[in-house]
Coordinates of C-alpha atoms and ligand atoms in Angstrom, one line a residue:
X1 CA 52.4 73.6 59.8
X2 CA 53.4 70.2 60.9
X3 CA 56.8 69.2 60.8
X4 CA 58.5 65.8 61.6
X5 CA 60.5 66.5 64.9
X6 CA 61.8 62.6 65.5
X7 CA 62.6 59.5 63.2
X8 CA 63.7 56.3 64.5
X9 CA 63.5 53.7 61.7
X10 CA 64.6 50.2 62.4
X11 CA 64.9 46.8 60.0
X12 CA 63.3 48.8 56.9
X13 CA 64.4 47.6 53.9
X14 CA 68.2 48.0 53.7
X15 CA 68.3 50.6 56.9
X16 CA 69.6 48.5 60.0
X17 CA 68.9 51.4 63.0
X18 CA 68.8 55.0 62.3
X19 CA 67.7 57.7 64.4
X20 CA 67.7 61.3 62.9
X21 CA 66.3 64.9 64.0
X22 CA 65.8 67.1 61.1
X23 CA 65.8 70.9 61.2
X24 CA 62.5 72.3 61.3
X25 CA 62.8 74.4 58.2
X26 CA 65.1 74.3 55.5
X27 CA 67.1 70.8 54.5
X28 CA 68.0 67.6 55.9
X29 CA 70.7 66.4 54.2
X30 CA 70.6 62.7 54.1
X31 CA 74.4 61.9 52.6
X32 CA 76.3 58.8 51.8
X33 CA 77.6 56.7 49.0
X34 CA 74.9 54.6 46.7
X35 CA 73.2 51.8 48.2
X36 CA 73.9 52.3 52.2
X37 CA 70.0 53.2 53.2
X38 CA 69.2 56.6 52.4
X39 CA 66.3 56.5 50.2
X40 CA 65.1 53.6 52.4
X41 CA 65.0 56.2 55.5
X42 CA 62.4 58.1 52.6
X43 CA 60.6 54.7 51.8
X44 CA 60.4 54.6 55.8
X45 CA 58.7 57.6 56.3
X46 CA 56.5 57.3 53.2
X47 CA 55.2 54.3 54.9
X48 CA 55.2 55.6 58.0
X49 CA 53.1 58.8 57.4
X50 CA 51.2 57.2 53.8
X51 CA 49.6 54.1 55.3
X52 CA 49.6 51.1 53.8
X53 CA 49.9 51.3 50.1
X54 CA 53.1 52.9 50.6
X55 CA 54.3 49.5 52.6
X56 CA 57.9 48.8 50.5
X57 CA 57.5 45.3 48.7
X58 CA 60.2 43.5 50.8
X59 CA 59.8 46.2 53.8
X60 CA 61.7 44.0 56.3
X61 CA 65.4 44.0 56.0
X62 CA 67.2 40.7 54.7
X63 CA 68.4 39.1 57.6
X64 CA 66.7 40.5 60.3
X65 CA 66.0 38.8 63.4
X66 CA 63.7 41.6 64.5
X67 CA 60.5 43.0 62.0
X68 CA 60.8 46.3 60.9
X69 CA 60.2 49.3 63.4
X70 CA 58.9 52.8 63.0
X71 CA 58.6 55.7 65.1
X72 CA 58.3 59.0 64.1
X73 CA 57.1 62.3 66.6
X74 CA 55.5 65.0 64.7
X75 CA 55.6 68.7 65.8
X76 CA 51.5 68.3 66.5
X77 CA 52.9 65.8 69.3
X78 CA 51.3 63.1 67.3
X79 CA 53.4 60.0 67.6
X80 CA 53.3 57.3 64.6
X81 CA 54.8 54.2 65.0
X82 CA 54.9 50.7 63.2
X83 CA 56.0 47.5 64.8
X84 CA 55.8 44.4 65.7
X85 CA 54.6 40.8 63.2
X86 CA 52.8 42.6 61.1
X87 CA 53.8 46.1 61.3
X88 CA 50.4 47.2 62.5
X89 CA 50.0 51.5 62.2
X90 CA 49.7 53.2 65.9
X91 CA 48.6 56.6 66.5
X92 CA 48.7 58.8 69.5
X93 CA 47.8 62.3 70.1
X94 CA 49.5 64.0 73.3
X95 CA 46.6 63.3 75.3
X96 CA 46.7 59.6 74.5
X97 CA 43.5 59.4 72.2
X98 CA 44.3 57.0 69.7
X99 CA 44.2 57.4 66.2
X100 CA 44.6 56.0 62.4
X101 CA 45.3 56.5 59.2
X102 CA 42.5 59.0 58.8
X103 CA 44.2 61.4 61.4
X104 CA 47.5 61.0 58.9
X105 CA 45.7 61.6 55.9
X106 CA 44.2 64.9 57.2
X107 CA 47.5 67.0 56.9
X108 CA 50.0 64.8 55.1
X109 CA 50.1 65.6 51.6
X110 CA 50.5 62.3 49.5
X111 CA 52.5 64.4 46.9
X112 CA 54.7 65.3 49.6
X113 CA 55.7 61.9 50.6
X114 CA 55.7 60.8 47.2
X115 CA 57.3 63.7 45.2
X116 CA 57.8 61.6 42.1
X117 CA 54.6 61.2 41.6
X118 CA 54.0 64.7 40.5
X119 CA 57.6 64.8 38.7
X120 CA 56.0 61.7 36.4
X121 CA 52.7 63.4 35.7
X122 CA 52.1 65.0 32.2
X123 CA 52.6 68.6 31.5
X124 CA 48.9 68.7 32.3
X125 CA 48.4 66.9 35.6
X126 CA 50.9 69.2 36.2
X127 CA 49.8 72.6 34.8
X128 CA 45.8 71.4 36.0
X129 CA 46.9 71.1 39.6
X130 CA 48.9 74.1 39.4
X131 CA 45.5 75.7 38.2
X132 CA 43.6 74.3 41.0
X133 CA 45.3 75.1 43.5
X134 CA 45.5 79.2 42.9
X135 CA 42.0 78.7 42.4
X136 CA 41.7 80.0 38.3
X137 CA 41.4 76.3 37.0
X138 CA 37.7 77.1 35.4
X139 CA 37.9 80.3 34.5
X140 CA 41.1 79.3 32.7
X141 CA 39.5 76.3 31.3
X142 CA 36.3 78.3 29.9
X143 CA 39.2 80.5 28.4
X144 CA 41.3 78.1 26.8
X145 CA 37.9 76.1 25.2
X146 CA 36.9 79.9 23.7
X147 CA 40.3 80.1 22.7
X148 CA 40.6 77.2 20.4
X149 CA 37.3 77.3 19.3
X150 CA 37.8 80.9 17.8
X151 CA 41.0 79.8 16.7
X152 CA 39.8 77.2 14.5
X153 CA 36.9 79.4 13.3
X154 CA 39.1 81.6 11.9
X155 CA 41.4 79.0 10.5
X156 CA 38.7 77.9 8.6
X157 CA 37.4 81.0 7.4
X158 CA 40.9 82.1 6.6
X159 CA 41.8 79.0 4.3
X160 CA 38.7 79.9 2.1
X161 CA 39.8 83.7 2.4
X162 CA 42.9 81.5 0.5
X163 CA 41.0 79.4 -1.5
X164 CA 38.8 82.7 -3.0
X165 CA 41.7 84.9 -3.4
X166 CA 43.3 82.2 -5.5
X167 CA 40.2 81.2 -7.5
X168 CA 39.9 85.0 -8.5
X169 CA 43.6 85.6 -9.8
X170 CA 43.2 82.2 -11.7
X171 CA 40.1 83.3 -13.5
X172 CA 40.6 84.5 -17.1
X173 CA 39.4 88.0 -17.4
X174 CA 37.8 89.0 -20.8
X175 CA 37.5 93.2 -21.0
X176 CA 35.6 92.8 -24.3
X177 CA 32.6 90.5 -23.3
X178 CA 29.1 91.9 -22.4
X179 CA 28.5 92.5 -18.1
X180 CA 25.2 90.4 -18.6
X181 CA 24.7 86.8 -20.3
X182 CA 22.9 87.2 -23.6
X183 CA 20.3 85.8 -24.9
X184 CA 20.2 83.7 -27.9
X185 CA 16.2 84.0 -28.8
X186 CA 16.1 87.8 -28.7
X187 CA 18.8 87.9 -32.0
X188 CA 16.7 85.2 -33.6
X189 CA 13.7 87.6 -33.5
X190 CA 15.3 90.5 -34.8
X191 CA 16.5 88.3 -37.7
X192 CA 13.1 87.5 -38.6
X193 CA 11.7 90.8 -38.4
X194 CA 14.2 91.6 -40.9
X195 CA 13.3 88.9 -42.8
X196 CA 9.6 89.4 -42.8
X197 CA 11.0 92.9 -43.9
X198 CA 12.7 91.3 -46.9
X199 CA 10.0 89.3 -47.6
X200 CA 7.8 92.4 -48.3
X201 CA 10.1 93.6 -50.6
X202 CA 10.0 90.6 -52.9
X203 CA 6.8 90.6 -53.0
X204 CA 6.4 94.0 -54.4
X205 CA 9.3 92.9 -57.0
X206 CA 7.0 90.1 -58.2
X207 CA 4.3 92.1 -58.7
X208 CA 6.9 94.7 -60.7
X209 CA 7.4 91.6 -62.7
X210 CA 3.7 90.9 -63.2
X211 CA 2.9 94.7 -64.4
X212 CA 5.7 94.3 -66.7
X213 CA 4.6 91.0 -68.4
X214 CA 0.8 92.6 -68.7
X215 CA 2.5 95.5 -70.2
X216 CA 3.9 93.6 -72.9
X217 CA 0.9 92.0 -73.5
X218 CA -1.7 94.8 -73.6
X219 CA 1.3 96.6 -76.6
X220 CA 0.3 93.1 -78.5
X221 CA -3.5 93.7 -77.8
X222 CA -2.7 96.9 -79.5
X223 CA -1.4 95.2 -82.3
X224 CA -3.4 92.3 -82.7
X225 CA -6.8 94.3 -81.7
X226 CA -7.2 97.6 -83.7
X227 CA -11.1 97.8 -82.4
X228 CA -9.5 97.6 -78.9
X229 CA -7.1 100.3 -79.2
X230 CA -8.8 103.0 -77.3
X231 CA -9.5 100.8 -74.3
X232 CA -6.0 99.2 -74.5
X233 CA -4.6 102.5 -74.9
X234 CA -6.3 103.8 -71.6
X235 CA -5.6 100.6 -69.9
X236 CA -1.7 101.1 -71.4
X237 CA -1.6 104.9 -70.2
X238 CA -3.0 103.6 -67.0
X239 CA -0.3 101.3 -66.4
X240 CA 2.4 103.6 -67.8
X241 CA 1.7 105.5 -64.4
X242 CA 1.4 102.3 -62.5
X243 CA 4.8 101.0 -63.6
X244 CA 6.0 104.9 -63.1
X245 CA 4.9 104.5 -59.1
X246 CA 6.2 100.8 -59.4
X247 CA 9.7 102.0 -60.3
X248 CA 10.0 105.4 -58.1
X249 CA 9.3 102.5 -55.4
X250 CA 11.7 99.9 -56.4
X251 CA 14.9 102.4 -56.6
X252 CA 14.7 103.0 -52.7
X253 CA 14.1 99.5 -51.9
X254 CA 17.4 98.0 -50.0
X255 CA 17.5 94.4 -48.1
X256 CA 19.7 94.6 -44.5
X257 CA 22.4 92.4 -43.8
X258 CA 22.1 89.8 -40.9
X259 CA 25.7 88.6 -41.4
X260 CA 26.3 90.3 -38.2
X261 CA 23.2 88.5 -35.8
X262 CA 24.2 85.4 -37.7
X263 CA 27.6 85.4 -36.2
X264 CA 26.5 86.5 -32.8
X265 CA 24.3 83.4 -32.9
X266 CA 26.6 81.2 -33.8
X267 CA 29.2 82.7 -30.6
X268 CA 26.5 83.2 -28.0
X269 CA 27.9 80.6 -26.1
X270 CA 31.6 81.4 -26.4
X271 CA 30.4 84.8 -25.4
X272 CA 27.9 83.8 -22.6
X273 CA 31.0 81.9 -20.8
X274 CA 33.3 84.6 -21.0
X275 CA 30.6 86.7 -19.5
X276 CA 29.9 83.8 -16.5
X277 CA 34.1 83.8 -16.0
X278 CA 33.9 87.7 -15.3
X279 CA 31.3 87.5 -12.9
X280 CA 32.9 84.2 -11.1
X281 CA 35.9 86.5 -10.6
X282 CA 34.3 89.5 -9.4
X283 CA 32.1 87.3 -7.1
X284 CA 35.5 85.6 -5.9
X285 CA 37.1 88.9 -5.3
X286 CA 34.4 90.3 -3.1
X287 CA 34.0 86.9 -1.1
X288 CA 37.8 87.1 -0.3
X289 CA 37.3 90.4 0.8
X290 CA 34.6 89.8 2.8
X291 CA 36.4 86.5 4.8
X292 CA 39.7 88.7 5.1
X293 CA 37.6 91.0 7.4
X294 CA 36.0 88.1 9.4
X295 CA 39.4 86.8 9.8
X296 CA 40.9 90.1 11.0
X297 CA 37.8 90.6 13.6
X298 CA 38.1 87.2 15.1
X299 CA 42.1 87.9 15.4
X300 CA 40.7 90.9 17.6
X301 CA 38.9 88.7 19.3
X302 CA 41.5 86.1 20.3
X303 CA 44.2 89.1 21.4
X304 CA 41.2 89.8 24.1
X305 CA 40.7 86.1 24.9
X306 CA 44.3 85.6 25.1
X307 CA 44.7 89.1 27.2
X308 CA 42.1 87.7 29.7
X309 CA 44.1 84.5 30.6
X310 CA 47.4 86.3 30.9
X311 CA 45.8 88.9 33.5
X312 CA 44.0 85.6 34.9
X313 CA 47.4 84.1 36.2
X314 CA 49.2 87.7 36.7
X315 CA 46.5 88.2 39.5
X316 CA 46.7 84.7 41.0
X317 CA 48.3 84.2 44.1
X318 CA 51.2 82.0 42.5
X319 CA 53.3 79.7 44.5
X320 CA 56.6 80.6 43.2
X321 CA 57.6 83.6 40.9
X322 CA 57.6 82.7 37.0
X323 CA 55.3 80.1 37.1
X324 CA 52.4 80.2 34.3
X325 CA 50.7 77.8 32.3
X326 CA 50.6 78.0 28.9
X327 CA 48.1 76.1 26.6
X328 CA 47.3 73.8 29.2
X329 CA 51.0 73.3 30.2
X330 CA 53.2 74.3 33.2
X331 CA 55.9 77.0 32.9
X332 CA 58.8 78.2 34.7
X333 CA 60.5 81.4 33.4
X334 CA 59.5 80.5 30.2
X335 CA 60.5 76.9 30.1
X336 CA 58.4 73.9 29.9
X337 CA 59.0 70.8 31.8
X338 CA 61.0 68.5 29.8
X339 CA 63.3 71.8 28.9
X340 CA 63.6 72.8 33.2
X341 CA 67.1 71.6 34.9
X342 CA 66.7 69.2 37.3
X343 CA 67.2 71.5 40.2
X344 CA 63.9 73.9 38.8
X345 CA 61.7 70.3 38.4
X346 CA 62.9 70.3 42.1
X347 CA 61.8 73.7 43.2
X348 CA 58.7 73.9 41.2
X349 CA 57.3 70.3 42.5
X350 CA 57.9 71.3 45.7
X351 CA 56.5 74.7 45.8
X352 CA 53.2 73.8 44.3
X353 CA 53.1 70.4 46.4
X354 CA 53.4 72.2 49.5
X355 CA 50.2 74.7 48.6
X356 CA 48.4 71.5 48.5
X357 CA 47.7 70.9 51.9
X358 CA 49.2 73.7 53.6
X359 CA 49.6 72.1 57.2
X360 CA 51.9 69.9 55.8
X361 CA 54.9 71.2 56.6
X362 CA 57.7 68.8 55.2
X363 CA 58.4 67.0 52.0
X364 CA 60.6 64.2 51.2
X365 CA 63.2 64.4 48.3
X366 CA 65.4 61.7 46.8
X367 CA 68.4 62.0 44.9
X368 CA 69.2 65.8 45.2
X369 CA 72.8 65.0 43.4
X370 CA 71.3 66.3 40.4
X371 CA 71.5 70.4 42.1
X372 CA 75.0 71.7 42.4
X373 CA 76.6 73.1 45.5
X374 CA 75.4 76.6 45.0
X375 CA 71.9 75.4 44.0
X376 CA 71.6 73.4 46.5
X377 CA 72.4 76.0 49.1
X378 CA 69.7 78.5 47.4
X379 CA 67.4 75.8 47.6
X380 CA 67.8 75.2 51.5
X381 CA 67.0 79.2 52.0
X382 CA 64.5 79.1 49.6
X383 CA 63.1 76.2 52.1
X384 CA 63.8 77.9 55.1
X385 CA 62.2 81.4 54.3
X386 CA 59.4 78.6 53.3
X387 CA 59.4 77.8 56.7
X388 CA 59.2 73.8 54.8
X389 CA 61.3 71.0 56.1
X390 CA 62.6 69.0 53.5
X391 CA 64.4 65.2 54.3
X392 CA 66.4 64.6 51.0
X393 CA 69.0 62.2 50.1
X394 CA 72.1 63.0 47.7
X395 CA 75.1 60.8 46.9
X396 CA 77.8 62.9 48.1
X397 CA 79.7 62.7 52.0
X398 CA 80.3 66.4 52.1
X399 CA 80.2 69.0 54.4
X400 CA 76.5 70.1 53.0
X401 CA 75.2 66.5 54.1
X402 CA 73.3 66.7 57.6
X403 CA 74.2 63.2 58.3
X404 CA 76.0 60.4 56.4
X405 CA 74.0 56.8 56.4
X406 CA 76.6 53.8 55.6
X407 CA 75.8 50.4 55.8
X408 CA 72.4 50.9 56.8
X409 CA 73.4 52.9 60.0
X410 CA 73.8 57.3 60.8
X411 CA 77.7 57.5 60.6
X412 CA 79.0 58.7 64.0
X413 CA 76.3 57.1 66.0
X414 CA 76.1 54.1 67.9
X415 CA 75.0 51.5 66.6
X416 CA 72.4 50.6 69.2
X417 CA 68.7 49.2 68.1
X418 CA 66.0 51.5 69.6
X419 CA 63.1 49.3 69.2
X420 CA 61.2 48.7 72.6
X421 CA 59.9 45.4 73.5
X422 CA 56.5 46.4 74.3
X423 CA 53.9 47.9 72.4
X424 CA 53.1 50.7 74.7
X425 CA 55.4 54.2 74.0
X426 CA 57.0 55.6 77.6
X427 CA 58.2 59.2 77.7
X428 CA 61.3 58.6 76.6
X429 CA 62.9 56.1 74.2
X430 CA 65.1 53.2 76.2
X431 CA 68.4 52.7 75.0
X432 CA 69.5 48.9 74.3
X433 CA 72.9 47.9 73.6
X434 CA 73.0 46.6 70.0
X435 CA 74.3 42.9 69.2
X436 CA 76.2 44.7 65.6
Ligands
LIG501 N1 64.6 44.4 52.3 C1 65.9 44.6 52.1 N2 66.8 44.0 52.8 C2 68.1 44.2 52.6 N3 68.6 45.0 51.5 C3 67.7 45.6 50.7 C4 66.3 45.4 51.0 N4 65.6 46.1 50.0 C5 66.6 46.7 49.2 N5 67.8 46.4 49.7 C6 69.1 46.9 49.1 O1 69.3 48.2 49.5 C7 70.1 48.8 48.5 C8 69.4 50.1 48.1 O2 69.2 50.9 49.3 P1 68.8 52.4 49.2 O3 68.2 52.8 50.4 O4 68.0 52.6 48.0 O5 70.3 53.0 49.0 P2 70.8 54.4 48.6 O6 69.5 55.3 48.5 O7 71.6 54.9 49.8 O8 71.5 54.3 47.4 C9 70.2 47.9 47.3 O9 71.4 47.3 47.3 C10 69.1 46.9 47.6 O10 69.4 45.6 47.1
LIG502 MG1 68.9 56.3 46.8

């Protein structure tokens, strides 16, 4: 892991001449009260080791003589300096190959050097890069997609479970009607079979009415025609057993009733939509059924989906205990983001950042105020058994502060400028007498 062994930072921004070797594990302290150059020593180093779009808007302190100066010594024996008009990058490897920015960017983690860039990212960014880097970012992704997809399946399917259930306790019930839909026609004929029926019988009563009215007339034949008396009284006995048969047939004769069809003619609708309500609800009831158990088997499903991502990040080679993501969002020992202390946004950034690029060995934090003594002393060990350097600043000028920066200057050194006048770097830095 590379570590920065050196910094000597001169004219940046409100920093006047600093020079400051940080442990090589655990933190830096950079103390002081606000506005004397401690986050500028960070904006020094960002620039430093980030290149150019890192360069501080007014980089050059007010009222410098001299343009800013850089030099920083990593623990690859790289050395990294800017100097001179226009602050041009240098370089050089212990063997004196030059290099660029390239070489930088190889093992300096932009995150690392710019720690509030991760601390602004969404819950996402946040939760994906987490994912990336322990390597289950697919797998987790194919997951969550299944997921929601099966959730909303059986959202749907379980609002018209709803919809049925409440359809079928709605519907009227009528324990009278018929189980099929009748039919109108098939009442109809029956009525006029019994009507052809009774139609029959009238006839045969108009023909009782016919025998009778000859029967009256032949008795006045017999009256009126003496010489006709024999023949009428054959034709009379003749009909005396006609009108016997006539009668014997007319004593059993009995018309039906179709009171009862005419009624159920007149209701075959009423009774038809009973008998359609009755099968609606029965239909209802069995489709509610039927979505209840497709809802219970895509539950089933889910639990297995949801199993499979839980066992996806208890195997994953986590950067720090208690970290998870959950729907797509980071989580430390249960806790989202927005609900972490400031102190466990701290410790989270800076454990996944540093899995980014793993030979970078050092981050840089601002404003570490916000941790409490005790926090911030847990933190440092948590650093050190890291084996990560971490430069931070904090507004305090206590005894946990590495070194105190007032007035753009280290507190206790002297106040000498470092800055060579020639480009070239000799073994060791010359020491000139300061004009401050
Ligand atoms: N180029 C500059 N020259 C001189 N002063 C500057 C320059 N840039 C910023 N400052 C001043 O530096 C102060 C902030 O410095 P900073 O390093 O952030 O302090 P600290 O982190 O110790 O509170 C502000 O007062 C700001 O006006
Ligand atoms: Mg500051």
């Amino acid at each position: 892991m590379i570590k920065i062994n050196k910094l000597e930072i001169e004219n940046v921004k409100r920093v006047k001449a600093v020079k400051i070797e940080p442990s090589s594990a655990g933190l830096t302290v950079l103390g002081g009260k606000n506005r004397q150059g401690k986050t500028s020593v960070l904006d020094a180093i960002a620039w430093g080791l980030g290149g150019n779009k890192y360069r501080p808007s007014q980089a050059e302190r007010e009222g410098s003589v001299v343009p800013p100066y850089l030099h920083i010594v990593l623990s690859n024996g790289l050395i990294v300096e800017r100097k001179g008009k226009n602050s041009d990058l240098k370089v050089i490897d212990p063997n004196g190959q030059k290099g660029g920015q390239q070489l930088l960017d190889s093992f300096v983690e932009e995150l690392a050097i710019d720690l509030p860039k991760f601390m602004n990212s969404t819950s996402k960014e946040k939760a994906n890069i987490l994912l990336r880097i322990i390597g289950v970012g697919d797998k987790l992704h194919e997951l969550e997609v299944k997921d929601q997809e099966l959730y909303n399946r059986r959202h749907a399917i379980g609002q018209i479970a709803d919809q049925k259930a409440k359809f079928a306790k709605e519907q009227l019930y009528y324990p009278d009607a018929p189980k099929e839909p009748i039919s109108a026609s098939e009442l109809i004929r029956q009525q006029q079979e019994i009507l052809a029926r009774n139609g029959e019988n009238q006839r045969k009563r108009q023909r009782l009415a016919q025998i009778e009215a000859a029967y009256a007339s032949q008795l006045e034949e017999i009256k009126r025609l003496t010489d006709l008396l024999n023949q009428a009284r054959d034709k009379y006995s003749q009909l005396t057993d006609d009108l016997q048969i006539a009668r014997m047939d007319a004593i059993d004769l009995r018309d039906e009733s179709t009171a009862e069809l005419e009624t159920n003619i007149q209701h075959v609708d009423e009774i038809n939509r009973k008998v359609r309500a009755n099968l609606d609800k029965d239909k209802a009831e069995t489709d509610a059924n039927e979505y209840r158990v497709q809802y219970e088997a895509l539950s089933a499903e889910i639990a297995v989906i949801r199993q499979q991502k839980t066992a996806l990040l208890t195997n994953a080679n986590l950067p720090l205990p208690g970290l998870s993501v959950e729907q797509g969002e980071l989580i430390y020992n249960g806790q989202k983001w927005d609900n972490m202390s400031g102190s466990d946004q701290l410790i989270v950034a800076t454990s996944i950042v540093r899995r980014l690029k793993p030979e970078c060995g050092f981050i840089l934090l601002d404003k570490l105020e916000q941790m409490d003594l005790a926090t911030l002393n847990e933190f440092g060990q948590w650093l050190e058994q890291e084996g990560l350097q971490a430069i931070a600043t904090r507004v305090s000028t206590g005894e946990e502060c590495s070194v105190i920066i007032s007035d753009g200057y280290v507190v206790g050194e002297e106040k000498v400028t470092l800055q060579q006048p020639s480009g070239e770097i000799d073994a060791g830095p010359t020491w000139k007498a300061g004009e401050f």
